[in-house]
C-alpha cells in the first residue's frame, strides 16, 4: 500500500481503522452525489438532489465536524499528520466544494458554514498542505 510506504498510514490497528473509516465516509459522499447527478428521470433527480442537500450533506458534514473536534489536530482527520484519509477528503472537497467549476459549489459552501471545525480543516488543507498543487492546476475545473 502506497500510503503505508510513504508514511500516510498507520501500523497501529485502531488508527488504521479511523483512517479507513474516514475514507469510507468520503466514498459514501461520492455515491450520494452520483445518485442525483446521474439520474435521468427529472422527478427522481429533483427528489434525490433535495435529499442530498437537506439531509445527507449536512449529516455528513456534522460527522466530520465532530471527528475533527475530537482529533488531536484540527488540521487532520486522524492524528497529527497527513494520512490517506486527508488526501481522499481533499479529492472531494477541491473537486466540488471549493471548485468554481462545480455547478453547485455555492450550495455546498453554504451548508459547510454550519460546521466550523470541518470548514477550517478543509480551508487549511487547501491553503497549507495542497497550496502548490492547487495553484498549478487549471481553474475552474469542470467535470
Coordinates of C-alpha atoms in Angstrom, one line a residue:
X1 CA 0.0 0.0 0.0
X2 CA 1.4 3.3 -1.1
X3 CA 0.1 5.2 2.0
X4 CA 2.0 2.9 4.3
X5 CA 5.2 3.0 2.2
X6 CA 5.2 6.8 2.3
X7 CA 4.2 7.4 5.9
X8 CA 0.5 8.3 5.3
X9 CA -1.0 5.2 7.0
X10 CA -0.6 3.8 10.5
X11 CA 0.7 0.4 11.6
X12 CA -1.5 0.8 14.7
X13 CA -4.7 -1.1 14.0
X14 CA -7.0 1.4 15.9
X15 CA -5.6 4.3 14.0
X16 CA -5.7 2.4 10.7
X17 CA -9.4 1.8 11.4
X18 CA -10.0 5.5 11.9
X19 CA -8.2 6.3 8.6
X20 CA -10.2 3.6 6.8
X21 CA -13.5 4.8 8.3
X22 CA -12.8 8.4 7.3
X23 CA -12.1 7.2 3.7
X24 CA -15.3 5.2 3.7
X25 CA -17.3 8.3 4.5
X26 CA -15.7 10.1 1.6
X27 CA -16.7 7.2 -0.7
X28 CA -20.3 7.5 0.8
X29 CA -20.3 11.1 -0.4
X30 CA -19.3 10.3 -3.9
X31 CA -22.1 7.7 -4.1
X32 CA -24.7 10.1 -2.7
X33 CA -23.6 12.7 -5.2
X34 CA -23.8 10.3 -8.1
X35 CA -27.4 9.2 -7.1
X36 CA -28.8 12.6 -8.2
X37 CA -26.1 13.8 -10.6
X38 CA -26.5 10.9 -13.0
X39 CA -30.3 10.3 -12.5
X40 CA -32.1 10.5 -15.8
X41 CA -35.6 10.8 -14.5
X42 CA -36.1 14.5 -13.7
X43 CA -38.6 13.9 -10.8
X44 CA -36.3 11.3 -9.2
X45 CA -33.3 13.6 -9.8
X46 CA -35.1 16.6 -8.1
X47 CA -36.1 14.4 -5.1
X48 CA -32.5 12.9 -4.8
X49 CA -31.0 16.4 -5.0
X50 CA -33.3 17.7 -2.3
X51 CA -32.4 14.7 -0.1
X52 CA -28.7 15.3 -0.7
X53 CA -28.7 19.0 0.3
X54 CA -31.4 18.8 3.0
X55 CA -30.3 15.6 4.7
X56 CA -27.3 13.8 3.5
X57 CA -24.7 16.5 3.1
X58 CA -25.5 18.3 6.4
X59 CA -25.4 15.0 8.3
X60 CA -22.1 14.1 6.6
X61 CA -20.6 17.5 7.5
X62 CA -21.7 17.1 11.1
X63 CA -19.9 13.7 11.3
X64 CA -16.6 15.2 10.1
X65 CA -17.1 18.3 12.2
X66 CA -17.3 16.1 15.3
X67 CA -14.4 13.9 14.3
X68 CA -12.1 17.0 13.8
X69 CA -13.2 18.5 17.1
X70 CA -12.3 15.2 18.8
X71 CA -9.0 14.8 17.0
X72 CA -5.6 15.8 18.4
X73 CA -5.0 18.1 15.5
X74 CA -7.7 20.3 13.9
X75 CA -5.8 20.2 10.6
X76 CA -6.0 16.4 10.0
X77 CA -8.8 13.9 10.0
X78 CA -6.8 11.3 12.0
X79 CA -3.9 12.0 14.3
X80 CA -1.3 14.8 13.9
X81 CA -0.1 14.2 10.4
X82 CA -1.4 13.8 6.9
X83 CA -2.9 10.4 6.1
X84 CA -4.5 8.9 3.1
X85 CA -7.8 10.0 4.6
X86 CA -6.8 13.6 4.2
X87 CA -5.9 13.0 0.5
X88 CA -9.3 11.3 0.0
X89 CA -11.1 14.2 1.6
X90 CA -9.1 16.8 -0.4
X91 CA -10.2 15.0 -3.6
X92 CA -13.8 15.5 -2.8
X93 CA -13.6 19.0 -1.3
X94 CA -11.4 20.5 -4.0
X95 CA -13.3 18.9 -6.9
X96 CA -16.7 20.0 -5.5
X97 CA -16.9 22.4 -2.5
X98 CA -14.0 24.7 -3.4
X99 CA -14.2 24.3 -7.2
X100 CA -15.9 27.1 -9.0
X101 CA -16.3 24.7 -12.0
X102 CA -18.7 22.6 -9.9
X103 CA -22.2 23.8 -10.6
X104 CA -23.3 23.5 -7.0
X105 CA -20.2 24.6 -5.1
X106 CA -22.0 27.6 -3.6
X107 CA -24.8 25.4 -2.2
X108 CA -22.2 23.1 -0.7
X109 CA -20.3 26.0 0.8
X110 CA -23.5 27.4 2.3
X111 CA -24.1 24.2 4.2
X112 CA -20.5 23.9 5.2
X113 CA -20.8 27.3 7.0
X114 CA -22.7 25.5 9.8
X115 CA -19.8 23.2 10.5
X116 CA -16.8 25.4 11.6
X117 CA -14.4 22.7 12.5
X118 CA -14.8 20.9 9.2
X119 CA -14.7 24.1 7.3
X120 CA -11.5 25.3 9.0
X121 CA -9.9 21.9 8.4
X122 CA -10.8 21.9 4.6
X123 CA -9.6 25.5 4.2
X124 CA -6.3 24.7 6.0
X125 CA -5.8 21.6 3.9
X126 CA -6.0 23.7 0.7
X127 CA -4.1 26.7 2.0
X128 CA -1.2 24.8 3.5
X129 CA -0.9 21.1 2.6
X130 CA -2.1 21.4 -1.0
X131 CA -1.4 25.1 -1.8
X132 CA 1.3 24.4 -4.5
X133 CA -0.7 21.7 -6.2
X134 CA -4.0 23.7 -6.2
X135 CA -2.2 26.7 -7.6
X136 CA -0.8 24.7 -10.5
X137 CA -4.0 23.1 -11.8
X138 CA -6.4 24.7 -14.3
X139 CA -9.2 26.6 -12.8
X140 CA -12.2 26.3 -12.8
X141 CA -12.1 22.5 -13.2
X142 CA -15.3 21.2 -14.7
X143 CA -16.2 17.5 -14.8

